[in-house]
CSV table of C-alpha atoms in Angstrom, one decimal:
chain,number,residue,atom,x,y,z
A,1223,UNK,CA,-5.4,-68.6,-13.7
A,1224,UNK,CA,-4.4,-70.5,-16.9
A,1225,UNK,CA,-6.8,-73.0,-16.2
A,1226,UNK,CA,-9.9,-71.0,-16.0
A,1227,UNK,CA,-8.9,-69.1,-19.4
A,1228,UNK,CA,-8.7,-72.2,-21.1
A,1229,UNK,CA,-12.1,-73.8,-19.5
A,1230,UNK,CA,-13.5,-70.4,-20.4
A,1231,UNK,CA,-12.6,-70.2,-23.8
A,1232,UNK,CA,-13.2,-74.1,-24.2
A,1233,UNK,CA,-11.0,-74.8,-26.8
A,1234,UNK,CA,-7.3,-76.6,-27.0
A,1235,UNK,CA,-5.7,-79.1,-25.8
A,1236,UNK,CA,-3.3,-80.2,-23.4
A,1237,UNK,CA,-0.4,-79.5,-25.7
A,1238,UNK,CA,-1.6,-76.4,-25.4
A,1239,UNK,CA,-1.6,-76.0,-22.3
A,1240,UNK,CA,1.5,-77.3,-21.7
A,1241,UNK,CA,2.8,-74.3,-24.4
A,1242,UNK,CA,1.4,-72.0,-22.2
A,1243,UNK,CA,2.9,-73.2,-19.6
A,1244,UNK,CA,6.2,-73.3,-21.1
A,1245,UNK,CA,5.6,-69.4,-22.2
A,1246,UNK,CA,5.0,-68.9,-18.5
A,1247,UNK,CA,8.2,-69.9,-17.5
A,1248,UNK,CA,9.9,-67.6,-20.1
A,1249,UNK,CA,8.0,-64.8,-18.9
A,1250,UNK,CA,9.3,-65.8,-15.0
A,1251,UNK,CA,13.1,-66.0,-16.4
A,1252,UNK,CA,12.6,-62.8,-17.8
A,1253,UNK,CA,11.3,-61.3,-14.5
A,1254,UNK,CA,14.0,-62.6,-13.0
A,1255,UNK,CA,16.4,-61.2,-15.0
A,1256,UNK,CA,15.2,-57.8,-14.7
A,1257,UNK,CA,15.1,-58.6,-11.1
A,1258,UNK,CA,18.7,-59.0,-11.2
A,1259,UNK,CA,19.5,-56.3,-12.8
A,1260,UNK,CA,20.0,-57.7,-16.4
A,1261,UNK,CA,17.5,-55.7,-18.7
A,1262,UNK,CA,18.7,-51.6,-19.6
A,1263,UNK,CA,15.1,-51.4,-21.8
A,1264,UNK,CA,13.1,-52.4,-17.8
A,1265,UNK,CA,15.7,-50.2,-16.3
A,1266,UNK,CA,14.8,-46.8,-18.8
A,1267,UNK,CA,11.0,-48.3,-17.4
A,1268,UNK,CA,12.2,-48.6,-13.8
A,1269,UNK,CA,12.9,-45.2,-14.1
A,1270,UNK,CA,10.0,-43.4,-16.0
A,1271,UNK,CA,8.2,-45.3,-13.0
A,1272,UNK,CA,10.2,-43.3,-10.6
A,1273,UNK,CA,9.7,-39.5,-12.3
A,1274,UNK,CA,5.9,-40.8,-12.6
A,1275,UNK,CA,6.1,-41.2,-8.6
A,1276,UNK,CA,8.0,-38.2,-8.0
A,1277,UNK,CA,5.4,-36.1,-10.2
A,1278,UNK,CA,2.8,-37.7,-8.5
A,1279,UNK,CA,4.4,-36.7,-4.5
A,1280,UNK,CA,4.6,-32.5,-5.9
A,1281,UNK,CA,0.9,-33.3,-6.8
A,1282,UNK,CA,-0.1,-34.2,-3.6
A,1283,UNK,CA,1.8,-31.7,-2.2
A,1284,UNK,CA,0.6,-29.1,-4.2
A,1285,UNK,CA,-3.3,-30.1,-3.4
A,1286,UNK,CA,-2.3,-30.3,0.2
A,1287,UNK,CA,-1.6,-26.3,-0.1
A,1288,UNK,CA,-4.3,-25.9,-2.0
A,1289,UNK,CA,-6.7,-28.0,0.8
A,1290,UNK,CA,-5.4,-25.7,3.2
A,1291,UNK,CA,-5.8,-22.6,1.5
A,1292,UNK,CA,-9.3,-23.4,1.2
A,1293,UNK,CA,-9.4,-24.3,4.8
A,1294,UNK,CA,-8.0,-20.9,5.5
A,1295,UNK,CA,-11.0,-18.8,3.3
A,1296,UNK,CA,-13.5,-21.3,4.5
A,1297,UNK,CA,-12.3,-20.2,7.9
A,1298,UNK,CA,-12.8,-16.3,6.9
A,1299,UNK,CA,-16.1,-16.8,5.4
A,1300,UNK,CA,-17.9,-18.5,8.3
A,1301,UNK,CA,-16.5,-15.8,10.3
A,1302,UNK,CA,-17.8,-13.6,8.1
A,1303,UNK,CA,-21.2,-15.2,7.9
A,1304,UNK,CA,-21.0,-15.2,11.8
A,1305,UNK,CA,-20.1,-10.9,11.8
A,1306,UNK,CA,-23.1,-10.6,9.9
A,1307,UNK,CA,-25.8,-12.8,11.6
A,1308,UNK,CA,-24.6,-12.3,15.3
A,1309,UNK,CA,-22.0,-9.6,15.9
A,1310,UNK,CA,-22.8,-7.0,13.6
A,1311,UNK,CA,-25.5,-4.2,14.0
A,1312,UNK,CA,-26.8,-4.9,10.5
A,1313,UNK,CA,-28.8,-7.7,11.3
A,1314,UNK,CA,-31.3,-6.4,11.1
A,1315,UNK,CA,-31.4,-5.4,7.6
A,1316,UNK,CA,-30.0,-8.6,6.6
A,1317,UNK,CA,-33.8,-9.9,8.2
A,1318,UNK,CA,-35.6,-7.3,6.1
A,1319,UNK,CA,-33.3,-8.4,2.7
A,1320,UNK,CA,-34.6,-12.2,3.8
A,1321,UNK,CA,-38.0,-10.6,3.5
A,1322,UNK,CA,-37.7,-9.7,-0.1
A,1323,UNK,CA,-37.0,-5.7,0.6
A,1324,UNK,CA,-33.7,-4.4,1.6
A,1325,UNK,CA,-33.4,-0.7,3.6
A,1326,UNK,CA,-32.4,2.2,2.0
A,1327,UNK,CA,-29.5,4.1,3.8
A,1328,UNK,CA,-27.8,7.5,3.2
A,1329,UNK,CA,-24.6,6.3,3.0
A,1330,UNK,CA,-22.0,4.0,4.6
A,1331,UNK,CA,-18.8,5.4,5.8
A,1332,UNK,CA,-15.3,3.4,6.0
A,1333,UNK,CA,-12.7,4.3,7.8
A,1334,UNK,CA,-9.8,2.8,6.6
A,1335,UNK,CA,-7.8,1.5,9.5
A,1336,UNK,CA,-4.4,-1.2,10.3
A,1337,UNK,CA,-3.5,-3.2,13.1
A,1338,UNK,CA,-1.0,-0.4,14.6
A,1339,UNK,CA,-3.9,2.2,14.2
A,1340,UNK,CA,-5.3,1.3,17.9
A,1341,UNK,CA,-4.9,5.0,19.1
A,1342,UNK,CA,-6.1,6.3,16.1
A,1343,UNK,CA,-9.7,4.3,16.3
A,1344,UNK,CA,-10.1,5.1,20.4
A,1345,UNK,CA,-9.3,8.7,19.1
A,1346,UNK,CA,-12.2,8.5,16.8
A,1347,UNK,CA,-14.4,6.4,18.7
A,1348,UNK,CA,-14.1,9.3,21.6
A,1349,UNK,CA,-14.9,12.2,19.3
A,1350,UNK,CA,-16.8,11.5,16.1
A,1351,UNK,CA,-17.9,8.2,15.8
A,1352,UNK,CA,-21.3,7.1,17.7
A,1353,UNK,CA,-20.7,4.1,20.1
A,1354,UNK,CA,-23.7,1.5,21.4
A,1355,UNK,CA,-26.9,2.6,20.9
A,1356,UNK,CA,-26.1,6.3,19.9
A,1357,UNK,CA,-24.5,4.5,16.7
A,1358,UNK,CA,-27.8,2.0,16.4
A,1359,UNK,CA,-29.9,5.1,16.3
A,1360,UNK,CA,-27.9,6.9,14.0
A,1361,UNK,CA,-28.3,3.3,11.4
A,1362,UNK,CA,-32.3,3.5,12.3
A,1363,UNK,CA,-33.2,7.7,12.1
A,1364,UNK,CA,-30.8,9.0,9.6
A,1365,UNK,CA,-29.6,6.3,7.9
A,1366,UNK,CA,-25.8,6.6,8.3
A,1367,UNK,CA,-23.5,3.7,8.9
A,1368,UNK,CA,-20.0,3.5,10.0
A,1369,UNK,CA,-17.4,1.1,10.2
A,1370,UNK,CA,-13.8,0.9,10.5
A,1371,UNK,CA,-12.4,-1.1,7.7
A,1372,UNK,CA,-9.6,-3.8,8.0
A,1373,UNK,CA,-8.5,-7.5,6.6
A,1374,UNK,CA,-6.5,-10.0,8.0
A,1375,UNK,CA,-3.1,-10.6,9.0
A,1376,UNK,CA,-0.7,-12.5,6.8
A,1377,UNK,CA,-0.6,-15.2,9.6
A,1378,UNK,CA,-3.7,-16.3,10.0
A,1379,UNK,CA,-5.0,-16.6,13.6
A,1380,UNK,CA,-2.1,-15.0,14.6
A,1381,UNK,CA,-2.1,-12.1,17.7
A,1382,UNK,CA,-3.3,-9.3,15.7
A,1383,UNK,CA,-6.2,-11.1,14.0
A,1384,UNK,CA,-6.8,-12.1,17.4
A,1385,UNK,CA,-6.2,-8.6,19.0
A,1386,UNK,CA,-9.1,-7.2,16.3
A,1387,UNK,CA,-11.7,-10.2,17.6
A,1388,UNK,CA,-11.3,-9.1,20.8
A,1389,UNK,CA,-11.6,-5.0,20.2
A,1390,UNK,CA,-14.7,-6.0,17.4
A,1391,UNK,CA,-16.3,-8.4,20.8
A,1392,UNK,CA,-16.2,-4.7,22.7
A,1393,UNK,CA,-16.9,-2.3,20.3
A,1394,UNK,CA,-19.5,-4.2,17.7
A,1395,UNK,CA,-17.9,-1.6,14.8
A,1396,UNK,CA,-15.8,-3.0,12.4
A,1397,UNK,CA,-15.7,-4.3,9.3
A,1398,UNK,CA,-13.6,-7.3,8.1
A,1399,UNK,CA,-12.5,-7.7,4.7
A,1400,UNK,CA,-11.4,-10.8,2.9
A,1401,UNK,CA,-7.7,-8.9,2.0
A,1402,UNK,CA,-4.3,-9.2,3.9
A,1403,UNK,CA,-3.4,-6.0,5.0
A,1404,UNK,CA,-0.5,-4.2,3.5
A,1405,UNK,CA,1.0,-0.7,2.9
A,1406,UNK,CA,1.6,-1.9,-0.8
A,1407,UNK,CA,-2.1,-3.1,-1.3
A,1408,UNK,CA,-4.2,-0.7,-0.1
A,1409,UNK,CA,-5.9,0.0,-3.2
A,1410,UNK,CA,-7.1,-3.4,-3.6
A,1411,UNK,CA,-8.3,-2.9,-0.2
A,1412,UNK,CA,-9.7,-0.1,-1.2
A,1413,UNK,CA,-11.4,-2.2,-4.3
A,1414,UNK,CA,-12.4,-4.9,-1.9
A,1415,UNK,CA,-13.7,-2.5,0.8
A,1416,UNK,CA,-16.5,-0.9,-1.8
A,1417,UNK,CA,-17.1,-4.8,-3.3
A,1418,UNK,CA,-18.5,-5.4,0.3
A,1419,UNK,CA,-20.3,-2.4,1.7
A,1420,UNK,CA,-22.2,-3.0,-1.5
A,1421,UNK,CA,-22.9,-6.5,-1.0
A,1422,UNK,CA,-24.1,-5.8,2.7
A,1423,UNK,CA,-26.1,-2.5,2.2
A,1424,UNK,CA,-27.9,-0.5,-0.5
A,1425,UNK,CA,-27.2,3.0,0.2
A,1426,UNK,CA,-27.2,6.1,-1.8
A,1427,UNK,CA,-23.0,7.0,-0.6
A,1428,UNK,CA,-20.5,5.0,-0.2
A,1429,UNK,CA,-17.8,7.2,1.6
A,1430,UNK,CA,-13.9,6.4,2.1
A,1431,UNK,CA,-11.9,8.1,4.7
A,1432,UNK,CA,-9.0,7.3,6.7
A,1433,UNK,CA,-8.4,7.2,10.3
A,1434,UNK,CA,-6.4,10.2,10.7
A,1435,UNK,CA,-9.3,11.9,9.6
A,1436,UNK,CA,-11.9,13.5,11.4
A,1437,UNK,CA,-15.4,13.8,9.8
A,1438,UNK,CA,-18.2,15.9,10.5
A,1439,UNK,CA,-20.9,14.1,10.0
A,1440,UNK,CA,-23.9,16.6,9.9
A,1441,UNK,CA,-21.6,18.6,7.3
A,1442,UNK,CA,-20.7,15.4,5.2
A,1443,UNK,CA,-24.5,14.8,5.4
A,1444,UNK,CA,-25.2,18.0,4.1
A,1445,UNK,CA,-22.8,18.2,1.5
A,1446,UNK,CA,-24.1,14.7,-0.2
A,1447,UNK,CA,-28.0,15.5,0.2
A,1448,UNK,CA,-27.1,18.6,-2.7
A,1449,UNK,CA,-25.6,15.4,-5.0
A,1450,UNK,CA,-28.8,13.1,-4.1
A,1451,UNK,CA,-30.7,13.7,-7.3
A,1452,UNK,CA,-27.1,13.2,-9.3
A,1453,UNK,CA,-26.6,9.4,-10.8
A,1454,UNK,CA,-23.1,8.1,-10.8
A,1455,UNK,CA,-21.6,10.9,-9.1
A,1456,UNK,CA,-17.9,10.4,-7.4
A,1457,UNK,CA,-16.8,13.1,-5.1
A,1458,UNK,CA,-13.4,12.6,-3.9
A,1459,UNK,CA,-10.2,14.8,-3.2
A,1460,UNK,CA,-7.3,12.0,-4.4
A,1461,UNK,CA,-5.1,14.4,-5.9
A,1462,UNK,CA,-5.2,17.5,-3.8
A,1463,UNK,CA,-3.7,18.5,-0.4
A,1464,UNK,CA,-1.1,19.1,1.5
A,1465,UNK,CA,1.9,16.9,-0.1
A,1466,UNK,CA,1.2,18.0,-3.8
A,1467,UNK,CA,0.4,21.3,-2.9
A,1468,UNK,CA,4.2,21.4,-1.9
A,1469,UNK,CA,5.2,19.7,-4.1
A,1470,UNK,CA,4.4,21.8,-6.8
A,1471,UNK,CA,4.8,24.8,-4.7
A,1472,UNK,CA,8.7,24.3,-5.1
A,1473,UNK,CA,8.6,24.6,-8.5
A,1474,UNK,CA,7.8,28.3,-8.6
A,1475,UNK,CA,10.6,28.8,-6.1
A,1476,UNK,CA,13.2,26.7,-7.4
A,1477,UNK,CA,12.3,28.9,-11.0
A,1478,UNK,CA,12.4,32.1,-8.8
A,1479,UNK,CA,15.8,31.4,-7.2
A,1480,UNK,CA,17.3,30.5,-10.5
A,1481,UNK,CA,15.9,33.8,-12.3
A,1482,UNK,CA,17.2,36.2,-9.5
A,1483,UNK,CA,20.6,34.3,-9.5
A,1484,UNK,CA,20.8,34.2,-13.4
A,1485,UNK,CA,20.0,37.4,-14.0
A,1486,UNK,CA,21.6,39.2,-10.7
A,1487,UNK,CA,24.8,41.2,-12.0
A,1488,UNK,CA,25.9,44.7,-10.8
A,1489,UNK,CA,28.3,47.4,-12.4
A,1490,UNK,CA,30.7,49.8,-10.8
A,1491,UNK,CA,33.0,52.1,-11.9
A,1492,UNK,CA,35.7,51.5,-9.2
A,1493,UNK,CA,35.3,47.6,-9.1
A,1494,UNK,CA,33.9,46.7,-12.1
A,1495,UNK,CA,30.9,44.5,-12.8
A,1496,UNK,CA,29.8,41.7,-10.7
A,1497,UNK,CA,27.8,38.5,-11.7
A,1498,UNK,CA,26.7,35.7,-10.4
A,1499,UNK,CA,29.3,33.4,-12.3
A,1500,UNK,CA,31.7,34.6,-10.1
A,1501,UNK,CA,30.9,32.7,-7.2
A,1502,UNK,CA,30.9,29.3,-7.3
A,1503,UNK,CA,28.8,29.0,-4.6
A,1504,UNK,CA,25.9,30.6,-6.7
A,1505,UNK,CA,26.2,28.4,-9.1
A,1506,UNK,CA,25.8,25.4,-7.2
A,1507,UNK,CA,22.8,27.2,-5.8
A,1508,UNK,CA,21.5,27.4,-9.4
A,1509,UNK,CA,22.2,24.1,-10.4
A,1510,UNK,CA,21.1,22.3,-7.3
A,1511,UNK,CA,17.5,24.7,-7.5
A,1512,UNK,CA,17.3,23.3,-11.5
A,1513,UNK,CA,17.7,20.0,-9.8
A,1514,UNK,CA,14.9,20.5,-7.2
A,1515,UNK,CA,12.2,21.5,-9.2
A,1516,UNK,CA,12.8,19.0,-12.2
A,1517,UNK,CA,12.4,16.8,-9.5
A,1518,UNK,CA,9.1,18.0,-7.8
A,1519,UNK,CA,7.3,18.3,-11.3
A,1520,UNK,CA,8.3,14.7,-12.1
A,1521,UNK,CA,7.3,13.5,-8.1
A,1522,UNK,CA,3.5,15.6,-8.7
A,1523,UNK,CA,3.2,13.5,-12.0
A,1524,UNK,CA,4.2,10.4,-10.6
A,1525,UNK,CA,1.3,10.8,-8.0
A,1526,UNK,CA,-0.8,10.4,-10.8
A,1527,UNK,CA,0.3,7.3,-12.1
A,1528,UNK,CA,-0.7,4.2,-10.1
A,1529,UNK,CA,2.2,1.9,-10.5
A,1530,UNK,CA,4.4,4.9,-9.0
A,1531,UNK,CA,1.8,5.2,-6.0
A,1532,UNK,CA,3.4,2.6,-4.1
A,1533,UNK,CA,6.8,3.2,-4.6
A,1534,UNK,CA,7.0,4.8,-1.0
A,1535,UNK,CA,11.0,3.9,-0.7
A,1536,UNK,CA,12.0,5.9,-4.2
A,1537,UNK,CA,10.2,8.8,-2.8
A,1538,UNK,CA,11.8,8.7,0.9
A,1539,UNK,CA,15.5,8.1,-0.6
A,1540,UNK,CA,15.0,10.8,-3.4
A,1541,UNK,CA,13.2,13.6,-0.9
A,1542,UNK,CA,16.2,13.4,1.6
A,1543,UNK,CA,19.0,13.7,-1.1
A,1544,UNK,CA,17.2,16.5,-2.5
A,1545,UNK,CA,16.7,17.9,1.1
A,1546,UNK,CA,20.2,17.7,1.9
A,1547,UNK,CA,21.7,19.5,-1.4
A,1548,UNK,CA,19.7,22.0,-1.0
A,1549,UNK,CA,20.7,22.4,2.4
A,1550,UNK,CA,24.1,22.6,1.1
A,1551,UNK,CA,23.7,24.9,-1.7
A,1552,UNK,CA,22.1,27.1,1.0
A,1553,UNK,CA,24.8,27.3,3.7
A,1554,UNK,CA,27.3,28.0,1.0
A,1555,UNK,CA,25.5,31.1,-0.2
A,1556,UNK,CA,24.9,32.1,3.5
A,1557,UNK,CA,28.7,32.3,3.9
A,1558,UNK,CA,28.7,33.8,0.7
A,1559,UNK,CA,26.7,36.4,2.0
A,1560,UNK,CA,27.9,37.0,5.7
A,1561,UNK,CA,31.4,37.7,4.0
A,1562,UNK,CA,30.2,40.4,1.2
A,1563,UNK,CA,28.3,41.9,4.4
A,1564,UNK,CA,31.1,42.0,7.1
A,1565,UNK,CA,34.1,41.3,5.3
A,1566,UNK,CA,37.3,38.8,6.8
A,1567,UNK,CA,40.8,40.2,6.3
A,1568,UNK,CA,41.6,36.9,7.2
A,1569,UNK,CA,40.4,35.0,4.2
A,1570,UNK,CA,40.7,38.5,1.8
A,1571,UNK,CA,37.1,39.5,1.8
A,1572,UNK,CA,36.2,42.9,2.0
A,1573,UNK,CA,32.6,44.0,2.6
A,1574,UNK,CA,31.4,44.0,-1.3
A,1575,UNK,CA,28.1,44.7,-0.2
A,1576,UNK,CA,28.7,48.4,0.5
A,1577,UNK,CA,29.7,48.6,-3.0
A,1578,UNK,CA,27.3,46.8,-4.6
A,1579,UNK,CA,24.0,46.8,-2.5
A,1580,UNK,CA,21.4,45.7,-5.7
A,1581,UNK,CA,24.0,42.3,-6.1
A,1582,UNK,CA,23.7,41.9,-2.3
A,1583,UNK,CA,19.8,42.4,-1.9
A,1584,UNK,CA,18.8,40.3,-5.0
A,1585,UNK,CA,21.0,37.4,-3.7
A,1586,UNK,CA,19.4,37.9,-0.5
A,1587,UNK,CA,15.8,37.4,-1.5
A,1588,UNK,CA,16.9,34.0,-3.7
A,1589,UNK,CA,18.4,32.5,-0.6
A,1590,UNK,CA,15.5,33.1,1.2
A,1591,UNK,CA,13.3,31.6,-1.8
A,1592,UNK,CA,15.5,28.8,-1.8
A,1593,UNK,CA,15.2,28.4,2.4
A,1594,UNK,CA,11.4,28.1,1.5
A,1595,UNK,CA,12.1,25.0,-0.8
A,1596,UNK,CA,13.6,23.5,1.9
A,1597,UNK,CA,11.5,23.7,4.2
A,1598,UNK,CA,8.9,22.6,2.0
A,1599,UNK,CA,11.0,19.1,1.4
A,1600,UNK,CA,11.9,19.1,5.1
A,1601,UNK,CA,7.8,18.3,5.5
A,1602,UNK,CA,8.1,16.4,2.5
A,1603,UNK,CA,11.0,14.1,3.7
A,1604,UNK,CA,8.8,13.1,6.7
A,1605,UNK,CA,5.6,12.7,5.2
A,1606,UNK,CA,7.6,10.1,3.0
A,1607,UNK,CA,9.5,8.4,5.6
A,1608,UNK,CA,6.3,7.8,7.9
A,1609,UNK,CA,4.5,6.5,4.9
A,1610,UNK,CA,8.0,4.2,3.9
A,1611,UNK,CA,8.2,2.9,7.6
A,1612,UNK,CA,4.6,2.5,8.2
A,1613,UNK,CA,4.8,-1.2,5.8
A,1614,UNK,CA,6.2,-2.1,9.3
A,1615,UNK,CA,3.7,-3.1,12.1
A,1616,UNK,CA,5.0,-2.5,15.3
A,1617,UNK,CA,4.4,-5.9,17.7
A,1618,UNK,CA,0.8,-5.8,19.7
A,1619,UNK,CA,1.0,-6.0,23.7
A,1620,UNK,CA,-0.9,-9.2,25.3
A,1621,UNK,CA,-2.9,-6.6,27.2
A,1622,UNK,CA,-4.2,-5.3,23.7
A,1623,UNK,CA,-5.2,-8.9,22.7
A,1624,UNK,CA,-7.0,-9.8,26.1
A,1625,UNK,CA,-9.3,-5.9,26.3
């Protein structure tokens, strides 16, 4: 090597070359040495080296998450590509789009559905959901296409991606989205669900329901052709129903309860007066109705704000405390109650209510306002513990997987 750099450079001597020779050798010693151990400023080096190499191994791992990632969406998009060209009824409108014109459709209807829901979509496939070529004719005369809606499991490949190949391979009517399902993400299903329906078809409607619903179709039909002419319109019915209704339907009870308890006194000139301060139990039963329907206006606003939405375990924790005071509250003016009505010797009660019927009746009609606000969070405590639980997918049978 030093030979060639001193022909190439053709000048020097052999003095020269013996310098360089002798600088060699220093260099070697100094290897050596560092070899050996002998050198802290190569052993700082030796060690920078080392941090270099271990930076470089979290690289490569990193990539090789990020290679198999990509494997994964690759994966979902050829199977995507595949729904569309081969499994899915809308090839043909993915032919006419290749010839420069895409069909116009009414609308498309989702149905929202989840691995656990199999019951629910045989439910709807047996009553108002077209199946074969009843459904084929419904795309080609009227225009109307329906799918059930669903992503993919966290495990990809697993059993229940594999349990939705195989009902998709029977049925020919679903729809799969590039989203892993989840209770907590169902609005960015819901995001990615209309990002894809109006990708694949150009209709006039786009329509979200749920499979717990059941749709008439000739009446949905209907009701959209009077919004044809109307751009940009959204129809929709997010904030109304059954749990809100309730919801703020306890309010005016709760305020009911507390006015005819507050306000519920009774003179006599042989007794005295009587009010409602001198029963504890009825002022539990006002504090614990103040408590209720603070409670219900704050849950009917929280429905309104989207980062609340999803808090599904707040709700089902608060409802059943609120549940159960109330029942408290309730049986202690019951006994309250029974004893002004019959009386117990045993416990010094005579029966008040002889003596002061108005006291008596106006309690009455509170407890029974206040029985109607619990039953109203009775519902309310279910509808939140099926919606709390449901983030759990029960296990899917092999026989599911194999029909």
């Amino acid at each position: 090597m030093l030979k060639l750099k001193y022909l190439k450079e053709g000048i020097g001597d052999e003095p020269e070359v013996k310098n360089i020779s002798r600088t060699a050798r220093i260099e070697y010693e100094k290897l050596k040495l560092t070899a050996e151990g002998c050198n802290p400023q190569i052993k700082r080096e030796s060690k920078d080296i080392m941090g270099e190499v271990s930076k470089t191994h979290d690289a490569i791992h990193t990539l090789d998450k990020a290679i198999s990632n990509l494997e994964m969406e690759l994966a979902a998009a050829r199977a995507a590509q595949d729904y569309l060209l081969n499994g899915s009824p809308v090839s043909d409108s993915v032919k006419i789009a290749e010839s420069g014109r895409r069909r116009k459709y009414l609308m498309v209807v989702g149905i929202n559905t989840a691995f656990s829901s199999r019951k629910r979509r045989d439910s709807v496939r047996a009553t108002w959901m077209p199946q074969g070529d009843k459904r084929k004719k419904l795309e080609a005369e009227k225009g109307i296409i329906i799918r059930f809606v669903i992503g993919h499991s966290a495990t990809s490949g697993g059993i229940l991606d594999r349990a939705i190949e195989a009902e998709e391979k029977k049925h020919g009517d679903l729809l799969r989205l590039e989203h892993v399902e989840g209770y907590l993400e169902l609005s960015e299903k819901t995001k990615t669900y209309f990002a894809t329906v109006v990708a694949l078809w150009d209709a006039d409607f786009y329509v979200k329901v749920d499979d717990d619903v059941h749709v008439n179709i000739a009446t949905l039909g209907a009701t959209l052709a009077r919004h044809w002419s109307k751009r940009m319109v959204y129809i929709g019915c997010m904030k109304s129903g059954p749990v809100l209704a309730q919801k703020l339907s306890v309010i005016p009870l709760s305020v009911g309860t507390i006015w005819l308890t507050v306000t519920n006194q009774q003179e006599n000139s042989s007794y005295g007066d009587l009010k409602f301060i001198n029963f504890n139990g009825l002022k539990y039963m006002v504090c614990i109705s103040a408590i209720c329907g603070g409670y219900a206006l704050l849950a009917a606003i929280a429905s309104w704000i989207r980062c609340l939405v999803s808090k599904a375990w707040f709700f089902f924790v608060s409802d059943q405390i609120v549940a159960y005071l109330i029942l408290t509250s309730g049986a202690a003016v019951s006994e309250i109650l029974y004893l002004a009505y019959n009386g117990d010797k045993t416990v010094t009660w005579s029966e008040a209510c002889n003596s002061y019927g108005k006291f008596c009746s106006r309690m009455k009609v509170a407890l029974i306002l206040h029985g109607l606000a619990l039953c109203c969070f009775i519902v309310l405590s279910l509808i939140s513990a099926f919606r709390a639980f449901s983030v759990f997918q029960p296990p899917v049978s092999s026989k599911e997987v194999e029909g």
